mmCIF file of C-alpha atoms and ligand atoms in Angstrom:
data_model
loop_
_atom_site.group_PDB
_atom_site.id
_atom_site.type_symbol
_atom_site.label_atom_id
_atom_site.label_comp_id
_atom_site.label_asym_id
_atom_site.label_seq_id
_atom_site.Cartn_x
_atom_site.Cartn_y
_atom_site.Cartn_z
ATOM 1 C CA MET U 657 32.769 -35.718 -0.492
ATOM 2 C CA PHE U 658 30.263 -32.939 0.455
ATOM 3 C CA TYR U 659 28.894 -30.350 -1.824
ATOM 4 C CA PHE U 660 27.147 -27.168 -1.001
ATOM 5 C CA ARG U 661 23.544 -27.506 -1.968
ATOM 6 C CA THR U 662 22.564 -25.102 -4.694
ATOM 7 C CA MET U 663 18.893 -25.276 -3.699
ATOM 8 C CA PRO U 664 18.169 -22.539 -1.171
ATOM 9 C CA ARG U 665 17.205 -23.912 2.239
ATOM 10 C CA THR U 666 14.316 -21.520 2.681
ATOM 11 C CA LEU U 667 11.764 -19.877 0.422
ATOM 12 C CA GLN U 668 11.091 -16.210 0.106
ATOM 13 C CA ALA U 669 8.466 -14.213 -1.729
ATOM 14 C CA PRO U 670 7.736 -10.565 -2.459
ATOM 15 C CA VAL U 671 4.625 -9.324 -0.698
ATOM 16 C CA THR U 672 2.727 -6.055 -1.139
ATOM 17 C CA VAL U 673 0.402 -4.658 1.458
ATOM 18 C CA ALA U 674 -1.642 -1.835 -0.060
ATOM 19 C CA PHE U 675 -4.768 0.162 0.618
ATOM 20 C CA ASP U 676 -6.242 3.466 -0.436
ATOM 21 C CA TYR U 677 -6.355 5.996 2.365
ATOM 22 C CA THR U 678 -9.266 8.391 1.943
ATOM 23 C CA ARG U 679 -9.318 11.510 4.050
ATOM 24 C CA SER U 680 -11.093 14.834 4.172
ATOM 25 C CA THR U 681 -8.796 17.735 3.493
ATOM 26 C CA GLY U 682 -10.290 20.300 5.839
ATOM 27 C CA PRO U 683 -10.799 23.893 4.695
ATOM 28 C CA VAL U 684 -7.111 24.904 4.568
ATOM 29 C CA ILE U 685 -5.461 22.049 2.697
ATOM 30 C CA GLY U 686 -8.631 21.777 0.628
ATOM 31 C CA ARG U 687 -8.139 25.395 -0.411
ATOM 32 C CA PHE U 688 -4.518 24.699 -1.349
ATOM 33 C CA LEU U 689 -5.445 21.609 -3.401
ATOM 34 C CA THR U 690 -8.350 23.408 -5.056
ATOM 35 C CA GLY U 691 -5.853 26.124 -5.996
ATOM 36 C CA LEU U 692 -3.518 23.594 -7.581
ATOM 37 C CA ARG U 693 -6.386 22.183 -9.597
ATOM 38 C CA ASP U 694 -7.221 25.692 -10.761
ATOM 39 C CA GLY U 695 -3.579 26.479 -11.551
ATOM 40 C CA VAL U 696 -2.695 28.773 -8.663
ATOM 41 C CA ILE U 697 -0.566 28.304 -5.578
ATOM 42 C CA VAL U 698 -2.264 29.308 -2.352
ATOM 43 C CA ALA U 699 -0.152 30.223 0.678
ATOM 44 C CA GLY U 700 -1.145 31.114 4.217
ATOM 45 C CA ARG U 701 0.112 34.056 6.256
ATOM 46 C CA THR U 702 0.990 33.393 9.879
ATOM 47 C CA SER U 703 0.585 35.842 12.766
ATOM 48 C CA ASP U 704 4.320 36.648 12.691
ATOM 49 C CA GLY U 705 4.208 37.505 8.996
ATOM 50 C CA GLU U 706 5.553 34.352 7.428
ATOM 51 C CA VAL U 707 4.027 33.234 4.141
ATOM 52 C CA VAL U 708 3.915 29.448 4.073
ATOM 53 C CA VAL U 709 3.187 26.990 1.249
ATOM 54 C CA PRO U 710 1.158 24.860 1.705
ATOM 55 C CA PRO U 711 -0.764 26.971 4.227
ATOM 56 C CA LEU U 712 -0.693 25.746 7.818
ATOM 57 C CA GLU U 713 -4.052 24.745 9.261
ATOM 58 C CA TYR U 714 -3.296 26.500 12.532
ATOM 59 C CA ASP U 715 -0.992 29.359 13.397
ATOM 60 C CA PRO U 716 2.200 28.006 15.000
ATOM 61 C CA VAL U 717 2.300 30.896 17.515
ATOM 62 C CA THR U 718 -1.322 31.711 18.368
ATOM 63 C CA HIS U 719 -2.794 28.301 17.400
ATOM 64 C CA ALA U 720 -5.692 30.124 15.769
ATOM 65 C CA ALA U 721 -7.125 28.717 12.557
ATOM 66 C CA THR U 722 -5.443 30.146 9.458
ATOM 67 C CA THR U 723 -7.703 32.608 7.682
ATOM 68 C CA ASP U 724 -5.251 34.814 5.759
ATOM 69 C CA PHE U 725 -4.617 33.245 2.352
ATOM 70 C CA ILE U 726 -2.638 34.746 -0.474
ATOM 71 C CA GLU U 727 -1.608 33.588 -3.883
ATOM 72 C CA VAL U 728 2.123 33.257 -4.532
ATOM 73 C CA ALA U 729 3.990 32.981 -7.821
ATOM 74 C CA PRO U 730 4.668 29.664 -9.547
ATOM 75 C CA VAL U 731 8.270 30.835 -9.817
ATOM 76 C CA GLY U 732 10.883 30.668 -7.090
ATOM 77 C CA THR U 733 14.424 30.091 -5.947
ATOM 78 C CA VAL U 734 16.063 26.799 -4.986
ATOM 79 C CA THR U 735 17.289 27.053 -1.403
ATOM 80 C CA SER U 736 18.420 23.461 -0.977
ATOM 81 C CA TRP U 737 18.361 20.279 -3.021
ATOM 82 C CA THR U 738 19.316 16.649 -3.141
ATOM 83 C CA TRP U 739 19.926 14.384 -6.117
ATOM 84 C CA VAL U 740 17.895 11.194 -6.567
ATOM 85 C CA PRO U 741 20.070 8.934 -8.751
ATOM 86 C CA GLU U 742 17.850 5.849 -8.469
ATOM 87 C CA PRO U 743 14.168 6.760 -8.091
ATOM 88 C CA VAL U 744 11.928 4.233 -6.395
ATOM 89 C CA LYS U 745 8.349 3.358 -7.252
ATOM 90 C CA ASP U 746 5.826 6.214 -7.218
ATOM 91 C CA GLN U 747 8.399 8.985 -7.037
ATOM 92 C CA PRO U 748 7.755 11.897 -9.415
ATOM 93 C CA PHE U 749 9.991 10.473 -12.144
ATOM 94 C CA ASP U 750 11.353 7.087 -13.116
ATOM 95 C CA ARG U 751 14.585 8.761 -14.212
ATOM 96 C CA PRO U 752 17.133 10.577 -12.023
ATOM 97 C CA PHE U 753 15.903 13.944 -10.742
ATOM 98 C CA ALA U 754 16.323 16.353 -7.840
ATOM 99 C CA PHE U 755 14.194 16.994 -4.802
ATOM 100 C CA ALA U 756 14.468 20.617 -3.743
ATOM 101 C CA LEU U 757 13.243 23.235 -1.343
ATOM 102 C CA VAL U 758 11.961 26.117 -3.447
ATOM 103 C CA THR U 759 11.000 29.477 -1.963
ATOM 104 C CA LEU U 760 8.300 30.780 -4.274
ATOM 105 C CA ASP U 761 8.189 34.494 -5.022
ATOM 106 C CA GLY U 762 5.846 35.979 -2.455
ATOM 107 C CA ALA U 763 6.469 33.223 0.109
ATOM 108 C CA THR U 764 8.951 33.336 2.975
ATOM 109 C CA LYS U 765 9.211 29.612 3.619
ATOM 110 C CA PRO U 766 10.381 26.986 1.132
ATOM 111 C CA PHE U 767 8.176 24.419 -0.528
ATOM 112 C CA PHE U 768 9.298 20.843 -1.193
ATOM 113 C CA HIS U 769 8.967 19.369 -4.664
ATOM 114 C CA ALA U 770 10.824 17.715 -7.532
ATOM 115 C CA VAL U 771 13.001 19.577 -10.010
ATOM 116 C CA ASP U 772 13.250 18.025 -13.458
ATOM 117 C CA VAL U 773 16.863 18.317 -14.563
ATOM 118 C CA ALA U 774 19.022 15.684 -16.205
ATOM 119 C CA SER U 775 22.025 15.768 -13.901
ATOM 120 C CA PRO U 776 23.162 17.291 -10.596
ATOM 121 C CA ASP U 777 25.301 19.686 -12.655
ATOM 122 C CA GLU U 778 22.115 21.380 -13.816
ATOM 123 C CA ILE U 779 20.821 22.398 -10.403
ATOM 124 C CA SER U 780 22.279 24.720 -7.793
ATOM 125 C CA THR U 781 21.221 26.661 -4.733
ATOM 126 C CA GLY U 782 19.975 30.066 -5.816
ATOM 127 C CA MET U 783 18.778 28.801 -9.164
ATOM 128 C CA ARG U 784 15.462 30.163 -10.453
ATOM 129 C CA VAL U 785 12.819 27.551 -11.184
ATOM 130 C CA GLN U 786 9.211 27.566 -12.295
ATOM 131 C CA VAL U 787 6.282 25.240 -11.925
ATOM 132 C CA ARG U 788 5.490 22.852 -14.752
ATOM 133 C CA TRP U 789 1.812 22.012 -14.366
ATOM 134 C CA ALA U 790 0.530 18.526 -15.020
ATOM 135 C CA ALA U 791 -1.462 18.088 -18.221
ATOM 136 C CA GLU U 792 -4.463 17.034 -16.190
ATOM 137 C CA ARG U 793 -5.054 18.577 -12.784
ATOM 138 C CA THR U 794 -7.222 16.938 -10.155
ATOM 139 C CA GLY U 795 -6.548 18.789 -6.912
ATOM 140 C CA ALA U 796 -3.443 16.930 -5.777
ATOM 141 C CA ILE U 797 0.184 17.810 -5.116
ATOM 142 C CA THR U 798 0.974 15.983 -8.360
ATOM 143 C CA ASP U 799 -0.865 18.767 -10.222
ATOM 144 C CA ILE U 800 2.586 20.310 -10.081
ATOM 145 C CA GLU U 801 4.426 17.846 -12.278
ATOM 146 C CA ALA U 802 7.756 19.329 -11.246
ATOM 147 C CA PHE U 803 9.780 22.508 -11.171
ATOM 148 C CA GLU U 804 12.017 23.239 -14.121
ATOM 149 C CA PRO U 805 14.731 25.833 -14.662
ATOM 150 C CA VAL U 806 13.477 29.282 -15.691
ATOM 151 C CA ALA U 807 14.829 30.217 -19.094
ATOM 152 C CA GLU U 808 17.004 33.334 -18.760
ATOM 153 C CA ARG U 809 15.147 35.309 -21.402
ATOM 154 C CA ASP U 810 11.918 34.795 -19.461
ATOM 155 C CA GLU U 811 13.477 36.322 -16.374
ATOM 156 C CA VAL U 812 14.692 39.287 -18.435
ATOM 157 C CA VAL U 813 11.226 39.875 -19.828
ATOM 158 C CA ASP U 814 9.810 39.491 -16.345
ATOM 159 C CA GLY U 815 12.299 41.969 -14.895
ATOM 160 C CA ALA U 816 11.605 44.427 -17.694
ATOM 161 C CA GLY U 817 7.990 44.529 -16.750
ATOM 162 C CA GLY U 818 6.869 42.788 -19.912
ATOM 163 C CA PRO U 819 4.407 39.988 -20.236
ATOM 164 C CA ASP U 820 4.940 37.531 -17.436
ATOM 165 C CA ARG U 821 6.121 34.627 -19.518
ATOM 166 C CA ALA U 822 7.809 32.909 -16.576
ATOM 167 C CA ARG U 823 4.465 32.399 -14.959
ATOM 168 C CA PRO U 824 2.472 29.734 -16.768
ATOM 169 C CA GLN U 825 -1.067 30.890 -17.039
ATOM 170 C CA PRO U 826 -3.748 28.748 -15.477
ATOM 171 C CA ARG U 827 -5.655 26.708 -18.002
ATOM 172 C CA ASP U 828 -9.003 27.843 -16.771
ATOM 173 C CA GLU U 829 -9.163 31.556 -16.062
ATOM 174 C CA ALA U 830 -12.752 31.429 -14.871
ATOM 175 C CA ALA U 831 -11.919 28.810 -12.292
ATOM 176 C CA THR U 832 -8.990 30.893 -11.148
ATOM 177 C CA GLU U 833 -11.154 33.929 -10.623
ATOM 178 C CA GLN U 834 -13.455 31.832 -8.512
ATOM 179 C CA SER U 835 -10.516 30.618 -6.509
ATOM 180 C CA ARG U 836 -9.286 34.133 -5.907
ATOM 181 C CA SER U 837 -12.661 35.171 -4.638
ATOM 182 C CA GLY U 838 -12.708 32.125 -2.386
ATOM 183 C CA GLU U 839 -15.809 30.746 -4.058
ATOM 184 C CA SER U 840 -14.258 28.088 -6.226
ATOM 185 C CA GLU U 841 -16.868 25.706 -7.446
ATOM 186 C CA GLY U 842 -16.466 22.054 -6.641
ATOM 187 C CA ALA U 843 -13.757 22.720 -4.077
ATOM 188 C CA VAL U 844 -11.502 19.786 -3.238
ATOM 189 C CA THR U 845 -12.674 18.364 0.070
ATOM 190 C CA ARG U 846 -11.394 14.814 -0.085
ATOM 191 C CA VAL U 847 -8.258 13.098 -1.293
ATOM 192 C CA VAL U 848 -7.459 9.457 -1.843
ATOM 193 C CA THR U 849 -3.889 8.520 -1.050
ATOM 194 C CA PRO U 850 -2.751 5.045 -2.060
ATOM 195 C CA VAL U 851 -0.567 3.533 0.625
ATOM 196 C CA SER U 852 1.639 0.628 -0.368
ATOM 197 C CA LEU U 853 4.382 -1.370 1.293
ATOM 198 C CA ASP U 854 6.507 -3.855 -0.629
ATOM 199 C CA TYR U 855 8.556 -6.306 1.347
ATOM 200 C CA LEU U 856 10.259 -9.651 0.997
ATOM 201 C CA TYR U 857 8.828 -12.393 3.177
ATOM 202 C CA ALA U 858 11.421 -14.923 4.271
ATOM 203 C CA ALA U 859 9.872 -18.222 5.320
ATOM 204 C CA SER U 860 11.461 -20.255 8.109
ATOM 205 C CA PRO U 861 12.907 -23.681 7.191
ATOM 206 C CA GLU U 862 9.748 -25.311 8.622
ATOM 207 C CA GLU U 863 7.405 -23.017 6.690
ATOM 208 C CA SER U 864 9.492 -23.581 3.580
ATOM 209 C CA ALA U 865 8.871 -27.320 3.905
ATOM 210 C CA PHE U 866 5.148 -26.569 4.263
ATOM 211 C CA TYR U 867 5.091 -24.450 1.097
ATOM 212 C CA ARG U 868 7.153 -26.986 -0.844
ATOM 213 C CA GLY U 869 4.626 -29.597 0.249
ATOM 214 C CA LEU U 870 1.784 -27.474 -1.109
ATOM 215 C CA ASN U 871 3.664 -27.321 -4.397
ATOM 216 C CA GLU U 872 3.424 -31.136 -4.454
ATOM 217 C CA GLY U 873 -0.237 -31.235 -3.449
ATOM 218 C CA ARG U 874 0.493 -32.217 0.164
ATOM 219 C CA ILE U 875 -0.301 -30.483 3.446
ATOM 220 C CA LEU U 876 2.612 -30.860 5.832
ATOM 221 C CA GLY U 877 2.801 -30.142 9.542
ATOM 222 C CA GLN U 878 5.182 -30.950 12.343
ATOM 223 C CA ARG U 879 4.605 -32.830 15.590
ATOM 224 C CA CYS U 880 5.797 -31.581 18.947
ATOM 225 C CA PRO U 881 7.851 -34.341 20.622
ATOM 226 C CA THR U 882 6.677 -33.192 24.067
ATOM 227 C CA CYS U 883 2.904 -32.701 23.787
ATOM 228 C CA GLN U 884 2.407 -34.591 20.497
ATOM 229 C CA LYS U 885 0.372 -31.784 18.962
ATOM 230 C CA VAL U 886 0.650 -31.369 15.197
ATOM 231 C CA TYR U 887 1.012 -27.828 13.928
ATOM 232 C CA VAL U 888 -0.026 -26.771 10.410
ATOM 233 C CA PRO U 889 1.699 -24.723 9.110
ATOM 234 C CA PRO U 890 4.625 -25.918 11.215
ATOM 235 C CA ARG U 891 6.201 -23.574 13.732
ATOM 236 C CA SER U 892 9.883 -23.811 14.517
ATOM 237 C CA ALA U 893 8.954 -24.674 18.088
ATOM 238 C CA CYS U 894 5.799 -25.726 19.914
ATOM 239 C CA PRO U 895 3.963 -22.561 21.012
ATOM 240 C CA ALA U 896 2.663 -24.404 24.108
ATOM 241 C CA ASP U 897 5.847 -25.858 25.591
ATOM 242 C CA GLY U 898 8.644 -24.373 23.505
ATOM 243 C CA THR U 899 10.032 -27.689 22.289
ATOM 244 C CA PRO U 900 11.663 -27.486 18.840
ATOM 245 C CA THR U 901 9.620 -29.449 16.322
ATOM 246 C CA ALA U 902 11.256 -31.692 13.743
ATOM 247 C CA GLU U 903 9.038 -34.664 12.902
ATOM 248 C CA GLU U 904 7.228 -33.997 9.647
ATOM 249 C CA VAL U 905 3.608 -35.145 9.430
ATOM 250 C CA GLU U 906 1.412 -35.124 6.356
ATOM 251 C CA VAL U 907 -2.127 -34.340 7.437
ATOM 252 C CA SER U 908 -5.406 -35.194 5.749
ATOM 253 C CA GLN U 909 -7.036 -32.978 3.152
ATOM 254 C CA THR U 910 -10.348 -33.495 4.903
ATOM 255 C CA GLY U 911 -11.313 -31.744 8.088
ATOM 256 C CA THR U 912 -13.949 -30.183 10.290
ATOM 257 C CA ILE U 913 -15.147 -26.582 10.428
ATOM 258 C CA THR U 914 -14.509 -25.407 13.970
ATOM 259 C CA THR U 915 -15.737 -21.853 13.555
ATOM 260 C CA PHE U 916 -16.541 -19.532 10.684
ATOM 261 C CA CYS U 917 -17.686 -16.115 9.629
ATOM 262 C CA ILE U 918 -19.976 -15.027 6.833
ATOM 263 C CA VAL U 919 -18.402 -12.170 4.893
ATOM 264 C CA ASN U 920 -21.109 -9.698 3.897
ATOM 265 C CA VAL U 921 -19.046 -6.563 3.450
ATOM 266 C CA PRO U 922 -17.551 -5.838 0.053
ATOM 267 C CA PHE U 923 -13.987 -4.471 0.008
ATOM 268 C CA LEU U 924 -11.339 -3.456 -2.482
ATOM 269 C CA GLY U 925 -9.604 -6.422 -4.118
ATOM 270 C CA GLN U 926 -12.261 -8.901 -3.010
ATOM 271 C CA LYS U 927 -12.197 -11.970 -5.250
ATOM 272 C CA ILE U 928 -15.641 -13.382 -4.469
ATOM 273 C CA VAL U 929 -18.994 -11.629 -4.335
ATOM 274 C CA PRO U 930 -20.415 -11.634 -0.777
ATOM 275 C CA PRO U 931 -21.950 -13.339 1.057
ATOM 276 C CA TYR U 932 -19.354 -16.103 1.395
ATOM 277 C CA VAL U 933 -17.784 -17.996 4.248
ATOM 278 C CA SER U 934 -14.304 -17.946 5.736
ATOM 279 C CA ALA U 935 -13.828 -20.802 8.160
ATOM 280 C CA TYR U 936 -11.277 -22.428 10.410
ATOM 281 C CA VAL U 937 -10.814 -25.979 9.202
ATOM 282 C CA LEU U 938 -9.257 -28.516 11.562
ATOM 283 C CA LEU U 939 -7.684 -31.008 9.197
ATOM 284 C CA ASP U 940 -7.745 -34.629 10.360
ATOM 285 C CA GLY U 941 -4.419 -35.321 12.048
ATOM 286 C CA ALA U 942 -3.753 -31.667 12.866
ATOM 287 C CA ASP U 943 -4.157 -29.871 16.175
ATOM 288 C CA ILE U 944 -4.491 -26.373 14.832
ATOM 289 C CA ALA U 945 -7.041 -25.130 12.316
ATOM 290 C CA VAL U 946 -6.237 -23.322 9.077
ATOM 291 C CA LEU U 947 -8.297 -20.407 7.799
ATOM 292 C CA HIS U 948 -9.745 -20.937 4.338
ATOM 293 C CA LEU U 949 -12.651 -20.268 2.028
ATOM 294 C CA ILE U 950 -15.759 -22.488 2.022
ATOM 295 C CA LEU U 951 -17.641 -22.839 -1.262
ATOM 296 C CA GLY U 952 -20.088 -25.304 -2.761
ATOM 297 C CA ILE U 953 -22.807 -24.565 -0.216
ATOM 298 C CA PRO U 954 -25.005 -21.525 0.505
ATOM 299 C CA ALA U 955 -23.376 -19.342 3.159
ATOM 300 C CA ASP U 956 -26.296 -19.701 5.559
ATOM 301 C CA GLU U 957 -26.009 -23.491 5.550
ATOM 302 C CA VAL U 958 -22.400 -23.610 6.740
ATOM 303 C CA ARG U 959 -22.155 -24.818 10.344
ATOM 304 C CA MET U 960 -19.683 -25.814 13.016
ATOM 305 C CA GLY U 961 -18.778 -29.483 12.803
ATOM 306 C CA MET U 962 -19.389 -29.647 9.072
ATOM 307 C CA ARG U 963 -16.985 -31.990 7.276
ATOM 308 C CA VAL U 964 -15.126 -30.406 4.364
ATOM 309 C CA LYS U 965 -12.361 -31.312 1.923
ATOM 310 C CA ALA U 966 -9.723 -29.344 0.058
ATOM 311 C CA VAL U 967 -10.416 -28.492 -3.591
ATOM 312 C CA TRP U 968 -7.152 -27.791 -5.371
ATOM 313 C CA LYS U 969 -6.614 -25.493 -8.289
ATOM 314 C CA PRO U 970 -5.496 -27.108 -11.571
ATOM 315 C CA ARG U 971 -1.952 -28.401 -11.084
ATOM 316 C CA GLU U 972 -0.469 -26.008 -13.662
ATOM 317 C CA GLU U 973 -1.554 -23.109 -11.442
ATOM 318 C CA TRP U 974 0.222 -24.380 -8.327
ATOM 319 C CA THR U 975 2.846 -22.195 -6.746
ATOM 320 C CA TYR U 976 4.292 -22.289 -3.241
ATOM 321 C CA SER U 977 1.154 -21.031 -1.569
ATOM 322 C CA LEU U 978 -1.871 -22.087 0.460
ATOM 323 C CA GLU U 979 -3.827 -20.601 -2.433
ATOM 324 C CA ASN U 980 -2.987 -23.788 -4.368
ATOM 325 C CA ILE U 981 -6.034 -24.980 -2.472
ATOM 326 C CA ASP U 982 -8.785 -22.996 -4.144
ATOM 327 C CA HIS U 983 -11.326 -23.610 -1.386
ATOM 328 C CA PHE U 984 -12.881 -26.246 0.840
ATOM 329 C CA GLU U 985 -16.259 -27.809 0.102
ATOM 330 C CA PRO U 986 -18.589 -30.117 2.030
ATOM 331 C CA THR U 987 -17.828 -33.849 1.834
ATOM 332 C CA GLY U 988 -21.481 -34.715 2.445
ATOM 333 C CA ASP U 989 -20.521 -36.840 5.454
ATOM 334 C CA PRO U 990 -22.367 -36.498 8.775
ATOM 335 C CA ASP U 991 -21.152 -33.620 10.958
ATOM 336 C CA ALA U 992 -18.289 -34.331 13.336
ATOM 337 C CA ASP U 993 -19.061 -34.970 16.967
ATOM 338 C CA TYR U 994 -18.616 -31.798 19.001
ATOM 339 C CA ASP U 995 -16.100 -33.455 21.325
ATOM 340 C CA THR U 996 -13.746 -34.064 18.389
ATOM 341 C CA TYR U 997 -13.109 -30.342 17.914
ATOM 342 C CA ARG U 998 -14.270 -28.617 21.112
ATOM 343 C CA HIS U 999 -10.665 -27.986 22.179
ATOM 344 C CA HIS U 1000 -9.989 -26.067 18.978
ATOM 345 C CA LEU U 1001 -12.631 -23.361 19.166
HETATM 346 ZN ZN1 LIG G 2443 4.263 -29.155 22.524
#
C-alpha cells in the first residue's frame, strides 16, 4: 500500500533583499520636505494656475523649473479613498486604515496620504480632514503621521473667524518663519529611502537535496550522464548539454582556489571587517566551483591553486544553508598543479 509522503519534496525559505537608497532631493522636493519638518505644507503653482502638493519640479505645460511656491493649509477635503483592511509591512499603520486623496485648502490638486479612522464607515468623500503631525519630524513624508477627521466644533470656530484651531500650529515658529522666507536653515537636501523586497525562495528538488545534505554535513552534487561533469549545487539539467541529471555524488570538503577577490570596500550588513577574501573553490570531485569565504590566512597571501578545506559551524547552528560552512581555510598542502583547475577559471 502507498502513502502520500508528509515530508515536502522541496525546501523553501523566506528571503529579504534590502538596501537603503540615498538620493538628493533637488531644490523643489527638498523645499517640500523642509516644510514638513518645519510643520508647513509647501505647494507649487503651475503656469496654468494649478496649486499642486507636493510641488512639481518642472511645469507640466512649459517645462520650466517651478519657482512659485505657496503654503497651503493642513486641512482639506477627501476626494477619494480606499480602505486597507490588512496593512502590510511599512505601511503607515499596522491596523486597518484608509488611503485617501485629500485636496488641501488652498490647493487645487489632491494629495495622497493615510487617514486614521477605525472603519470604512468613518470616512466618506467630501469629509473634512486635518493633518496629524508626527511627534518627531525629520523632513520626510512620514512627518505627516496621517490625516484625521476634523472635529465639527473646530470647523465652526474656523468658519466664525475665531482662532484657527483646525490648523495645528507648527512646533517651531522660528523655523517656520525661516521656511516662509525661503531661508530655512539646514534645509533637507538628501533623503534615505529603505528599499526592501521579501519573497519566498522555492528550491528545485535537486537543490533541496543539496540543502538537506548540508544539514547533514555533506556536500552533494549531481553527475551529468552525458558529459560526466559533476555540478555543485546540482542543476536539474546539465547546462552544457541539457541532459537531466539524477546521479547523486558526494564531493570532497577539500578543494582548490581557482580565482578570488580581496574585498576592501566596507558595506552595510558586512559581517567581516575588510580586507578579506571571497574565492571560488573547486571541491575535489566537482566540476564547478562554489563561491565562499577564505579565512585563516592574511588576505594578501591567498593565491590561485591554494588548497583549502571547509570549516563548519558548530552542528547546533546548522540549517539548510551553505552558511553551515563558516568558511574555508588553507590545508597547508602544496598548491595544486595549474592543469588540475585551468578549465575552471
Ligand atoms: Zn553534461
